[in-house]
Amino acid sequence: QTPLTVFIASGTYSPSTNMEVFPLPIIPHVTVSGSGRTDTILDTEETGTGFYSFDDGICILEKMTISNPGPGRRCVKMSETGGVVADIEFVNTSTSVVALNLMKCEEIEITDCRFVNCEQRWVFINESTAKVQRCRFENNTEFGGHVSFSDIEFTDCIFDNGLHSYMIVSVASSRFKNCQFSRSSNTDFGSPLMIDAGQCRLENCI
């Protein structure tokens, strides 16, 4: 199929500003591109998930901010697909919300994204293969990131989170290269990184 690109202009898209209805589908072989993280803002106002994909194929989502999904929802949920999530800011997710959720995905690339002020899971990756590059996880609280039954590589990422926010590797293979862990603290386990029956390799991390 011939790849197509859908451009989202600068502005704030939400139920109150332009009657936007969420969730929005990500169609295989289509790139959804905003005008930049500070220019294109999708605010679901707790009405639902921002974007979702359940189909085989390559999906690309880039250059925007996605915020405020409702309880039990996600900023982005991708299942059984491949593709790229690039230059996205995930912000202000509330309790029982996952910012980025990958389920049974193959060869996903997550690059130059920022996860900030998330109160629940900033990322939940299950039964997937992915590369996470140059991403920042900042000022997130409670729980944190969770990788399970997956093969994930983190490169040049910064983890700078608040109390009780940490990365869990559970029955998974994960590699951290040139990553920085700072300020993250967890009173239960005493570390910003928890390995639970998984394989984890750290290279040149601080």
XYZ file of N, CA, C and O in Angstrom:
824
model
N 0.833 -1.191 0.000
C 0.000 0.000 0.000
C 0.874 1.249 0.000
O 1.948 1.279 0.604
N 0.400 2.310 -0.648
C 1.127 3.567 -0.690
C 0.950 4.315 0.624
O -0.184 4.585 1.036
N 2.050 4.649 1.307
C 1.923 5.372 2.582
C 1.284 6.746 2.381
O 1.523 7.421 1.383
N 0.483 7.146 3.343
C -0.168 8.444 3.322
C 0.192 9.211 4.591
O 0.517 8.609 5.608
N 0.111 10.552 4.521
C 0.378 11.378 5.698
C -0.805 12.289 5.963
O -1.314 12.962 5.051
N -1.247 12.288 7.224
C -2.293 13.206 7.675
C -1.624 14.258 8.552
O -1.004 13.921 9.573
N -1.719 15.521 8.168
C -1.108 16.613 8.925
C -2.149 17.256 9.844
O -3.266 17.559 9.416
N -1.755 17.447 11.109
C -2.626 18.140 12.070
C -2.037 19.523 12.303
O -0.895 19.658 12.755
N -2.790 20.544 12.002
C -2.302 21.913 12.102
C -2.092 22.325 13.560
O -2.554 21.662 14.499
N -1.415 23.428 13.750
C -1.216 23.972 15.090
C -2.561 24.287 15.739
O -3.522 24.671 15.064
N -2.631 24.101 17.045
C -3.859 24.392 17.774
C -4.106 23.376 18.856
O -3.394 22.371 18.984
N -5.120 23.645 19.672
C -5.542 22.729 20.728
C -6.823 22.048 20.293
O -7.807 22.716 19.935
N -6.821 20.722 20.325
C -7.973 19.928 19.899
C -8.538 19.223 21.122
O -7.855 18.424 21.768
N -9.768 19.503 21.452
C -10.397 18.934 22.650
C -11.911 19.020 22.513
O -12.426 19.736 21.648
N -12.649 18.312 23.367
C -14.115 18.403 23.303
C -14.634 19.826 23.501
O -15.644 20.212 22.898
N -13.951 20.625 24.319
C -14.460 21.962 24.610
C -14.040 23.016 23.596
O -14.741 24.026 23.428
N -12.909 22.811 22.896
C -12.447 23.834 21.950
C -12.992 23.647 20.545
O -13.296 24.622 19.850
N -13.085 22.401 20.090
C -13.565 22.191 18.715
C -14.475 20.966 18.599
O -14.660 20.430 17.517
N -15.000 20.495 19.744
C -15.901 19.343 19.790
C -15.221 18.070 19.276
O -15.876 17.215 18.679
N -13.905 17.961 19.491
C -13.188 16.760 19.085
C -13.692 15.560 19.877
O -13.961 15.646 21.069
N -13.830 14.440 19.196
C -14.309 13.210 19.823
C -13.164 12.197 19.857
O -12.528 11.925 18.835
N -12.903 11.652 21.021
C -11.854 10.653 21.194
C -12.493 9.307 21.543
O -13.593 9.269 22.073
N -11.778 8.181 21.211
C -10.422 8.064 20.669
C -10.370 8.247 19.159
O -11.386 8.158 18.467
N -9.130 8.475 18.668
C -8.871 8.612 17.249
C -8.090 7.391 16.767
O -7.123 6.984 17.410
N -8.464 6.792 15.653
C -7.755 5.599 15.166
C -6.459 5.950 14.448
O -6.360 6.992 13.798
N -5.459 5.080 14.587
C -4.240 5.167 13.783
C -4.347 4.073 12.724
O -4.360 2.890 13.057
N -4.436 4.455 11.479
C -4.653 3.499 10.393
C -3.299 3.010 9.871
O -2.370 3.800 9.704
N -3.154 1.698 9.618
C -1.889 1.178 9.081
C -1.461 1.890 7.800
O -2.300 2.274 6.980
N -0.156 2.081 7.651
C 0.455 2.705 6.480
C 0.114 4.190 6.373
O 0.216 4.779 5.298
N -0.275 4.788 7.502
C -0.563 6.217 7.539
C 0.302 6.874 8.612
O 0.436 6.354 9.719
N 0.890 8.019 8.267
C 1.613 8.843 9.231
C 0.701 9.960 9.707
O 0.125 10.687 8.883
N 0.535 10.086 11.024
C -0.217 11.194 11.607
C 0.810 12.143 12.219
O 1.511 11.792 13.171
N 0.912 13.345 11.654
C 1.984 14.266 12.018
C 1.427 15.615 12.448
O 0.672 16.260 11.700
N 1.790 16.037 13.647
C 1.419 17.363 14.112
C 2.437 18.399 13.665
O 3.351 18.115 12.890
N 2.298 19.605 14.218
C 3.200 20.702 13.864
C 4.300 20.906 14.900
O 5.081 21.846 14.805
N 4.350 20.032 15.901
C 5.347 20.138 16.962
C 4.692 19.987 18.319
O 3.488 20.226 18.484
N 5.484 19.594 19.314
C 4.925 19.325 20.638
C 4.296 20.560 21.278
O 3.326 20.446 22.029
N 4.842 21.734 21.012
C 4.290 22.948 21.613
C 3.189 23.570 20.767
O 2.516 24.502 21.221
N 2.997 23.075 19.559
C 2.031 23.696 18.643
C 0.751 22.887 18.452
O -0.327 23.454 18.310
N 0.870 21.566 18.400
C -0.307 20.704 18.222
C -0.564 19.962 19.524
O 0.237 19.132 19.944
N -1.690 20.271 20.166
C -2.011 19.708 21.481
C -3.369 19.021 21.410
O -4.374 19.640 21.052
N -3.371 17.739 21.751
C -4.622 16.990 21.834
C -4.931 16.757 23.305
O -4.206 16.028 23.991
N -5.976 17.385 23.784
C -6.387 17.284 25.183
C -7.726 16.554 25.225
O -8.757 17.109 24.855
N -7.704 15.312 25.672
C -8.946 14.533 25.665
C -9.913 14.954 26.769
O -11.058 14.531 26.777
N -9.426 15.781 27.710
C -10.256 16.273 28.816
C -10.942 15.128 29.557
O -12.109 15.209 29.926
N -10.176 14.024 29.706
C -10.631 12.841 30.442
C -11.866 12.193 29.830
O -12.668 11.566 30.520
N -12.032 12.334 28.516
C -13.184 11.708 27.857
C -12.842 10.360 27.233
O -13.747 9.637 26.820
N -11.543 10.021 27.131
C -11.203 8.737 26.535
C -9.745 8.672 26.132
O -8.955 9.572 26.403
N -9.380 7.574 25.459
C -8.039 7.381 24.929
C -7.782 8.366 23.790
O -8.697 8.728 23.050
N -6.513 8.795 23.648
C -6.179 9.712 22.562
C -6.165 9.025 21.210
O -7.038 9.259 20.374
N -5.169 8.140 20.977
C -5.056 7.386 19.731
C -5.014 5.897 20.035
O -4.514 5.484 21.082
N -5.513 5.100 19.085
C -5.420 3.650 19.252
C -5.188 3.004 17.890
O -5.563 3.524 16.841
N -4.535 1.834 17.910
C -4.335 1.044 16.697
C -4.418 -0.425 17.059
O -3.809 -0.869 18.038
N -5.177 -1.218 16.292
C -5.340 -2.646 16.545
C -5.048 -3.480 15.301
O -5.315 -4.659 15.274
N -4.529 -2.865 14.252
C -4.373 -3.572 12.982
C -2.907 -3.839 12.663
O -2.019 -3.103 13.082
N -2.676 -4.903 11.881
C -1.335 -5.175 11.386
C -0.911 -4.058 10.432
O -1.725 -3.486 9.720
N 0.385 -3.804 10.416
C 0.904 -2.775 9.528
C 1.771 -1.786 10.279
O 1.962 -1.893 11.486
N 2.294 -0.821 9.552
C 3.181 0.188 10.116
C 2.398 1.478 10.345
O 1.754 1.996 9.427
N 2.461 1.981 11.574
C 1.801 3.241 11.915
C 2.858 4.222 12.426
O 3.767 3.827 13.155
N 2.737 5.485 12.059
C 3.664 6.507 12.538
C 2.861 7.648 13.149
O 1.942 8.190 12.524
N 3.229 8.004 14.378
C 2.576 9.090 15.106
C 3.668 10.023 15.598
O 4.609 9.575 16.268
N 3.569 11.323 15.287
C 4.700 12.204 15.602
C 4.275 13.657 15.809
O 3.207 14.094 15.378
N 5.144 14.393 16.526
C 5.143 15.853 16.607
C 3.865 16.445 17.202
O 3.186 17.261 16.574
N 3.559 16.060 18.447
C 2.399 16.627 19.122
C 2.451 16.334 20.612
O 3.301 15.565 21.082
N 1.554 16.946 21.359
C 1.357 16.649 22.781
C -0.009 16.006 22.951
O -0.994 16.450 22.351
N -0.054 14.954 23.775
C -1.309 14.266 24.073
C -1.471 14.242 25.578
O -0.566 13.792 26.302
N -2.623 14.695 26.071
C -2.781 14.824 27.517
C -4.187 14.472 27.988
O -5.142 14.446 27.216
N -4.259 14.193 29.286
C -5.513 14.065 30.039
C -6.491 12.990 29.563
O -7.702 13.244 29.440
N -6.022 11.765 29.273
C -7.011 10.702 29.001
C -7.792 10.378 30.264
O -7.323 10.634 31.375
N -8.973 9.840 30.099
C -9.816 9.548 31.251
C -9.354 8.329 32.026
O -8.474 7.584 31.591
N -9.943 8.086 33.202
C -9.583 6.924 34.034
C -9.679 5.622 33.258
O -10.648 5.374 32.550
N -8.633 4.798 33.365
C -8.607 3.531 32.658
C -8.268 3.641 31.183
O -8.299 2.638 30.461
N -7.918 4.847 30.719
C -7.631 5.067 29.305
C -6.131 5.246 29.077
O -5.331 5.142 29.981
N -5.753 5.540 27.841
C -4.364 5.746 27.470
C -4.237 6.982 26.584
O -5.162 7.330 25.864
N -3.070 7.611 26.630
C -2.786 8.631 25.621
C -2.684 7.972 24.259
O -3.283 8.418 23.287
N -1.891 6.879 24.199
C -1.740 6.104 22.958
C -1.756 4.627 23.310
O -1.016 4.193 24.203
N -2.581 3.843 22.614
C -2.611 2.394 22.775
C -2.419 1.755 21.408
O -3.174 2.008 20.473
N -1.379 0.910 21.300
C -1.101 0.228 20.034
C -1.050 -1.270 20.290
O -0.360 -1.722 21.218
N -1.776 -2.046 19.494
C -1.826 -3.498 19.646
C -1.573 -4.179 18.308
O -2.142 -3.791 17.284
N -0.692 -5.184 18.334
C -0.432 -6.031 17.172
C -0.086 -5.200 15.933
O -0.614 -5.428 14.841
N 0.795 -4.251 16.105
C 1.212 -3.401 14.991
C 2.678 -3.060 15.139
O 3.317 -3.369 16.139
N 3.243 -2.424 14.133
C 4.603 -1.918 14.180
C 4.583 -0.445 13.824
O 3.561 0.091 13.429
N 5.741 0.206 13.977
C 5.765 1.598 13.582
C 6.648 2.459 14.447
O 7.570 1.984 15.110
N 6.337 3.757 14.436
C 7.172 4.755 15.101
C 6.291 5.701 15.902
O 5.246 6.156 15.425
N 6.731 5.988 17.128
C 6.146 7.045 17.947
C 7.283 8.025 18.213
O 8.255 7.685 18.893
N 7.208 9.234 17.648
C 8.349 10.143 17.687
C 7.927 11.566 18.054
O 6.903 12.065 17.590
N 8.760 12.186 18.878
C 8.579 13.598 19.231
C 7.169 13.869 19.768
O 6.500 14.823 19.372
N 6.748 13.001 20.683
C 5.444 13.152 21.340
C 5.676 13.493 22.813
O 6.563 12.935 23.456
N 4.882 14.405 23.336
C 4.895 14.662 24.774
C 3.625 14.085 25.381
O 2.509 14.400 24.949
N 3.818 13.217 26.374
C 2.707 12.615 27.105
C 2.651 13.318 28.457
O 3.620 13.281 29.226
N 1.524 13.929 28.780
C 1.511 14.786 29.966
C 0.186 14.690 30.717
O -0.875 14.442 30.137
N 0.297 14.872 32.027
C -0.866 15.013 32.900
C -1.831 13.839 32.842
O -3.052 14.019 32.755
N -1.295 12.624 32.870
C -2.190 11.479 32.979
C -2.530 11.265 34.445
O -1.682 11.401 35.314
N -3.768 10.921 34.720
C -4.233 10.806 36.095
C -4.200 9.349 36.561
O -3.716 8.468 35.865
N -4.720 9.112 37.755
C -4.726 7.776 38.338
C -5.431 6.777 37.428
O -6.435 7.094 36.799
N -4.904 5.564 37.375
C -5.411 4.442 36.576
C -5.321 4.704 35.077
O -6.117 4.209 34.291
N -4.325 5.493 34.672
C -4.118 5.815 33.266
C -2.713 5.382 32.855
O -1.772 5.470 33.630
N -2.567 4.906 31.612
C -1.258 4.589 31.044
C -0.984 5.590 29.926
O -1.823 5.783 29.041
N 0.188 6.232 29.944
C 0.504 7.202 28.892
C 0.680 6.500 27.544
O 0.020 6.834 26.568
N 1.601 5.510 27.500
C 1.838 4.769 26.261
C 1.738 3.283 26.548
O 2.459 2.752 27.387
N 0.854 2.601 25.830
C 0.591 1.182 26.051
C 0.833 0.411 24.748
O 0.188 0.660 23.734
N 1.813 -0.520 24.776
C 2.088 -1.381 23.630
C 1.753 -2.815 23.995
O 2.244 -3.338 24.993
N 0.925 -3.461 23.188
C 0.516 -4.840 23.417
C 0.754 -5.667 22.157
O 0.205 -5.372 21.095
N 1.629 -6.664 22.256
C 1.912 -7.580 21.147
C 2.326 -6.824 19.883
O 1.905 -7.147 18.776
N 3.173 -5.824 20.052
C 3.671 -5.044 18.927
C 5.066 -5.527 18.529
O 5.809 -6.046 19.359
N 5.414 -5.340 17.279
C 6.716 -5.767 16.776
C 7.467 -4.584 16.170
O 6.913 -3.831 15.377
N 8.723 -4.465 16.585
C 9.636 -3.483 16.013
C 9.073 -2.065 16.079
O 9.070 -1.326 15.083
N 8.616 -1.686 17.258
C 8.179 -0.313 17.496
C 9.395 0.537 17.856
O 10.239 0.124 18.653
N 9.492 1.733 17.305
C 10.525 2.688 17.670
C 9.890 3.879 18.381
O 8.973 4.506 17.836
N 10.375 4.153 19.577
C 9.886 5.289 20.365
C 11.062 6.247 20.511
O 12.039 5.943 21.197
N 11.009 7.389 19.851
C 12.163 8.274 19.810
C 11.786 9.710 20.174
O 10.719 10.208 19.810
N 12.689 10.354 20.919
C 12.577 11.783 21.229
C 11.234 12.149 21.856
O 10.672 13.227 21.590
N 10.715 11.267 22.692
C 9.451 11.539 23.381
C 9.716 11.997 24.814
O 10.776 11.742 25.386
N 8.737 12.656 25.394
C 8.843 13.137 26.770
C 7.590 12.731 27.531
O 6.465 12.964 27.074
N 7.801 12.112 28.685
C 6.712 11.694 29.568
C 6.824 12.527 30.839
O 7.802 12.403 31.586
N 5.838 13.367 31.119
C 5.978 14.300 32.238
C 4.665 14.424 33.008
O 3.576 14.422 32.436
N 4.789 14.487 34.336
C 3.642 14.679 35.232
C 2.580 13.596 35.077
O 1.375 13.862 35.126
N 3.033 12.367 34.879
C 2.101 11.238 34.789
C 1.953 10.611 36.169
O 2.949 10.314 36.829
N 0.721 10.380 36.596
C 0.460 9.896 37.943
C 0.326 8.383 38.030
O 0.164 7.842 39.109
N 0.370 7.687 36.931
C 0.223 6.239 36.978
C 1.338 5.608 36.154
O 2.506 5.903 36.388
N 1.050 4.775 35.188
C 2.076 4.186 34.343
C 2.463 5.160 33.233
O 1.612 5.579 32.463
N 3.742 5.510 33.138
C 4.142 6.325 31.988
C 4.240 5.457 30.763
O 3.965 5.911 29.652
N 4.653 4.193 30.935
C 4.703 3.300 29.785
C 4.448 1.873 30.261
O 4.956 1.468 31.312
N 3.631 1.137 29.513
C 3.365 -0.273 29.805
C 3.546 -1.045 28.508
O 2.812 -0.840 27.539
N 4.565 -1.910 28.474
C 4.900 -2.664 27.273
C 4.786 -4.148 27.574
O 5.444 -4.647 28.494
N 3.957 -4.858 26.825
C 3.714 -6.274 27.075
C 3.785 -7.070 25.767
O 3.182 -6.689 24.767
N 4.555 -8.157 25.792
C 4.681 -9.063 24.641
C 5.040 -8.302 23.364
O 4.435 -8.508 22.305
N 6.039 -7.431 23.455
C 6.402 -6.586 22.323
C 7.919 -6.497 22.167
O 8.670 -6.844 23.082
N 8.349 -6.052 20.997
C 9.749 -5.701 20.771
C 9.792 -4.222 20.417
O 9.002 -3.747 19.592
N 10.711 -3.495 21.058
C 10.747 -2.051 20.831
C 12.123 -1.489 21.131
O 12.890 -2.050 21.918
N 12.407 -0.349 20.494
C 13.599 0.432 20.803
C 13.143 1.804 21.277
O 12.364 2.483 20.594
N 13.626 2.203 22.461
C 13.266 3.486 23.059
C 14.531 4.342 23.062
O 15.508 4.007 23.724
N 14.523 5.439 22.309
C 15.730 6.223 22.126
C 15.493 7.699 22.439
O 14.487 8.278 22.025
N 16.424 8.275 23.195
C 16.437 9.713 23.492
C 15.117 10.191 24.085
O 14.630 11.283 23.758
N 14.539 9.402 24.950
C 13.298 9.787 25.621
C 13.588 10.277 27.041
O 14.558 9.855 27.669
N 12.735 11.142 27.532
C 12.872 11.696 28.883
C 11.632 11.347 29.687
O 10.499 11.571 29.235
N 11.853 10.834 30.884
C 10.775 10.483 31.809
C 10.964 11.370 33.040
O 11.852 11.139 33.853
N 10.119 12.405 33.185
C 10.390 13.448 34.170
C 9.173 13.762 35.042
O 8.048 13.864 34.555
N 9.441 13.912 36.346
C 8.429 14.373 37.306
C 7.185 13.497 37.329
O 6.072 13.977 37.605
N 7.354 12.222 37.031
C 6.228 11.298 37.118
C 6.166 10.719 38.526
O 7.179 10.573 39.200
N 4.976 10.395 38.979
C 4.796 9.877 40.340
C 3.964 8.596 40.313
O 3.192 8.362 39.378
N 4.156 7.769 41.331
C 3.391 6.538 41.519
C 3.664 5.520 40.407
O 3.591 5.828 39.227
N 3.930 4.310 40.807
C 4.197 3.213 39.891
C 5.298 3.604 38.908
O 6.415 3.852 39.303
N 5.052 3.694 37.620
C 6.106 4.063 36.689
C 6.029 3.281 35.405
O 4.967 3.106 34.823
N 7.187 2.812 34.925
C 7.233 2.044 33.698
C 7.217 0.560 33.987
O 7.750 0.102 34.988
N 6.606 -0.221 33.090
C 6.504 -1.665 33.290
C 6.737 -2.364 31.952
O 6.006 -2.136 30.986
N 7.759 -3.203 31.893
C 8.061 -4.003 30.714
C 7.902 -5.472 31.082
O 8.546 -5.953 32.016
N 7.033 -6.201 30.398
C 6.820 -7.611 30.717
C 6.745 -8.443 29.441
O 6.169 -8.018 28.437
N 7.369 -9.628 29.474
C 7.344 -10.569 28.355
C 7.723 -9.885 27.039
O 7.123 -10.133 25.994
N 8.724 -9.005 27.098
C 9.094 -8.206 25.933
C 10.606 -8.140 25.777
O 11.361 -8.515 26.673
N 11.035 -7.659 24.624
C 12.446 -7.433 24.330
C 12.604 -5.956 23.998
O 12.210 -5.504 22.925
N 13.168 -5.191 24.939
C 13.201 -3.736 24.833
C 14.618 -3.212 25.018
O 15.356 -3.695 25.879
N 14.973 -2.228 24.233
C 16.266 -1.561 24.382
C 16.045 -0.067 24.598
O 15.401 0.596 23.779
N 16.583 0.450 25.698
C 16.541 1.878 26.002
C 17.926 2.459 25.733
O 18.921 1.975 26.276
N 18.003 3.513 24.927
C 19.278 4.140 24.603
C 19.178 5.653 24.786
O 18.228 6.283 24.311
N 20.159 6.214 25.506
C 20.240 7.670 25.696
C 18.959 8.241 26.307
O 18.482 9.315 25.907
N 18.389 7.534 27.267
C 17.166 7.991 27.939
C 17.495 8.566 29.314
O 18.484 8.181 29.941
N 16.659 9.461 29.786
C 16.811 10.070 31.107
C 15.586 9.744 31.941
O 14.448 9.997 31.523
N 15.826 9.191 33.133
C 14.768 8.861 34.080
C 14.953 9.768 35.302
O 15.881 9.589 36.076
N 14.091 10.746 35.447
C 14.216 11.730 36.526
C 12.836 11.930 37.141
O 12.141 12.900 36.858
N 12.433 10.960 37.960
C 11.053 10.918 38.435
C 10.954 11.101 39.940
O 11.948 11.162 40.657
N 9.729 11.177 40.420
C 9.487 11.438 41.825
C 9.313 10.178 42.653
O 9.605 9.063 42.219
N 8.820 10.371 43.852
C 8.673 9.300 44.828
C 7.765 8.188 44.304
O 6.732 8.443 43.692
N 8.182 6.935 44.531
C 7.421 5.735 44.173
C 7.341 5.500 42.664
O 6.544 4.678 42.213
N 8.111 6.241 41.861
C 8.034 6.066 40.409
C 9.309 5.386 39.933
O 10.395 5.924 40.068
N 9.180 4.183 39.353
C 10.343 3.399 38.991
C 10.027 2.505 37.796
O 8.880 2.300 37.437
N 11.066 1.988 37.171
C 10.931 1.095 36.025
C 10.999 -0.350 36.498
O 11.924 -0.732 37.217
N 10.020 -1.169 36.102
C 9.986 -2.583 36.445
C 10.234 -3.413 35.185
O 9.584 -3.206 34.157
N 11.174 -4.325 35.254
C 11.399 -5.297 34.190
C 10.953 -6.650 34.724
O 11.549 -7.191 35.650
N 9.863 -7.188 34.171
C 9.261 -8.410 34.695
C 9.191 -9.483 33.603
O 8.486 -9.315 32.612
N 9.934 -10.576 33.804
C 9.965 -11.678 32.834
C 10.188 -11.117 31.425
O 9.437 -11.373 30.495
N 11.235 -10.315 31.283
C 11.507 -9.656 30.013
C 13.009 -9.528 29.816
O 13.791 -9.714 30.744
N 13.388 -9.192 28.594
C 14.774 -8.908 28.273
C 14.891 -7.427 27.950
O 14.276 -6.946 26.993
N 15.646 -6.709 28.781
C 15.785 -5.269 28.589
C 17.251 -4.871 28.631
O 18.044 -5.447 29.366
N 17.584 -3.860 27.811
C 18.933 -3.321 27.796
C 18.865 -1.810 27.925
O 18.061 -1.158 27.242
N 19.694 -1.278 28.798
C 19.783 0.164 29.005
C 21.188 0.609 28.618
O 22.164 0.154 29.210
N 21.297 1.471 27.597
C 22.589 1.949 27.134
C 22.657 3.472 27.240
O 21.746 4.168 26.790
N 23.703 3.958 27.878
C 23.919 5.403 28.002
C 22.718 6.110 28.615
O 22.330 7.210 28.188
N 22.092 5.475 29.600
C 20.919 6.056 30.257
C 21.311 6.681 31.598
O 22.302 6.301 32.224
N 20.511 7.621 32.019
C 20.765 8.327 33.272
C 19.565 8.185 34.196
O 18.436 8.485 33.813
N 19.826 7.738 35.418
C 18.798 7.613 36.444
C 19.114 8.636 37.535
O 20.168 8.559 38.170
N 18.225 9.577 37.746
C 18.489 10.597 38.759
C 17.204 10.967 39.485
O 16.123 10.975 38.909
N 17.355 11.219 40.745
C 16.276 11.680 41.625
C 15.169 10.671 41.834
O 14.359 10.787 42.739
N 15.073 9.650 40.983
C 14.051 8.629 41.162
C 14.258 7.964 42.521
O 15.368 7.619 42.893
N 13.195 7.766 43.245
C 13.311 7.111 44.539
C 12.089 6.258 44.786
O 10.998 6.576 44.360
N 12.299 5.173 45.460
C 11.217 4.244 45.753
C 11.424 3.703 47.157
O 12.364 2.972 47.420
N 10.546 4.082 48.055
C 10.723 3.695 49.449
C 10.487 2.212 49.674
O 10.945 1.654 50.660
N 9.770 1.550 48.769
C 9.502 0.124 48.947
C 10.696 -0.735 48.538
O 11.023 -1.707 49.199
N 11.344 -0.387 47.414
C 12.429 -1.216 46.899
C 13.775 -0.505 46.890
O 14.794 -1.128 46.663
N 13.785 0.799 47.123
C 15.028 1.532 47.264
C 15.798 1.758 45.981
O 16.985 2.056 46.014
N 15.154 1.639 44.820
C 15.877 1.789 43.557
C 14.938 2.276 42.466
O 13.755 1.943 42.456
N 15.457 3.072 41.509
C 14.620 3.501 40.383
C 14.404 2.409 39.342
O 13.624 2.582 38.423
N 15.117 1.268 39.487
C 14.991 0.174 38.537
C 14.821 -1.131 39.301
O 15.634 -1.480 40.149
N 13.758 -1.862 38.993
C 13.466 -3.126 39.677
C 13.438 -4.257 38.651
O 12.729 -4.179 37.648
N 14.217 -5.307 38.895
C 14.253 -6.470 38.009
C 13.491 -7.606 38.686
O 13.872 -8.064 39.754
N 12.417 -8.052 38.066
C 11.576 -9.098 38.642
C 11.534 -10.283 37.672
O 10.738 -10.323 36.745
N 12.409 -11.247 37.888
C 12.451 -12.466 37.066
C 12.708 -12.163 35.594
O 12.263 -12.882 34.710
N 13.426 -11.105 35.318
C 13.752 -10.769 33.946
C 15.254 -10.651 33.755
O 16.029 -10.735 34.708
N 15.683 -10.464 32.522
C 17.079 -10.254 32.198
C 17.289 -8.792 31.842
O 16.572 -8.237 31.019
N 18.277 -8.190 32.457
C 18.509 -6.775 32.233
C 20.008 -6.514 32.127
O 20.793 -7.011 32.940
N 20.403 -5.721 31.130
C 21.807 -5.370 30.950
C 21.933 -3.847 30.907
O 21.201 -3.180 30.181
N 22.853 -3.325 31.717
C 23.102 -1.887 31.750
C 24.501 -1.627 31.214
O 25.468 -2.256 31.659
N 24.590 -0.674 30.273
C 25.876 -0.322 29.696
C 26.060 1.206 29.775
O 25.230 1.960 29.285
N 27.126 1.611 30.407
C 27.475 3.034 30.488
C 26.324 3.885 31.018
O 26.008 4.950 30.477
N 25.685 3.417 32.073
C 24.574 4.156 32.703
C 25.037 4.765 34.020
O 25.957 4.275 34.667
N 24.366 5.834 34.422
C 24.668 6.450 35.712
C 23.376 6.682 36.459
O 22.299 6.757 35.877
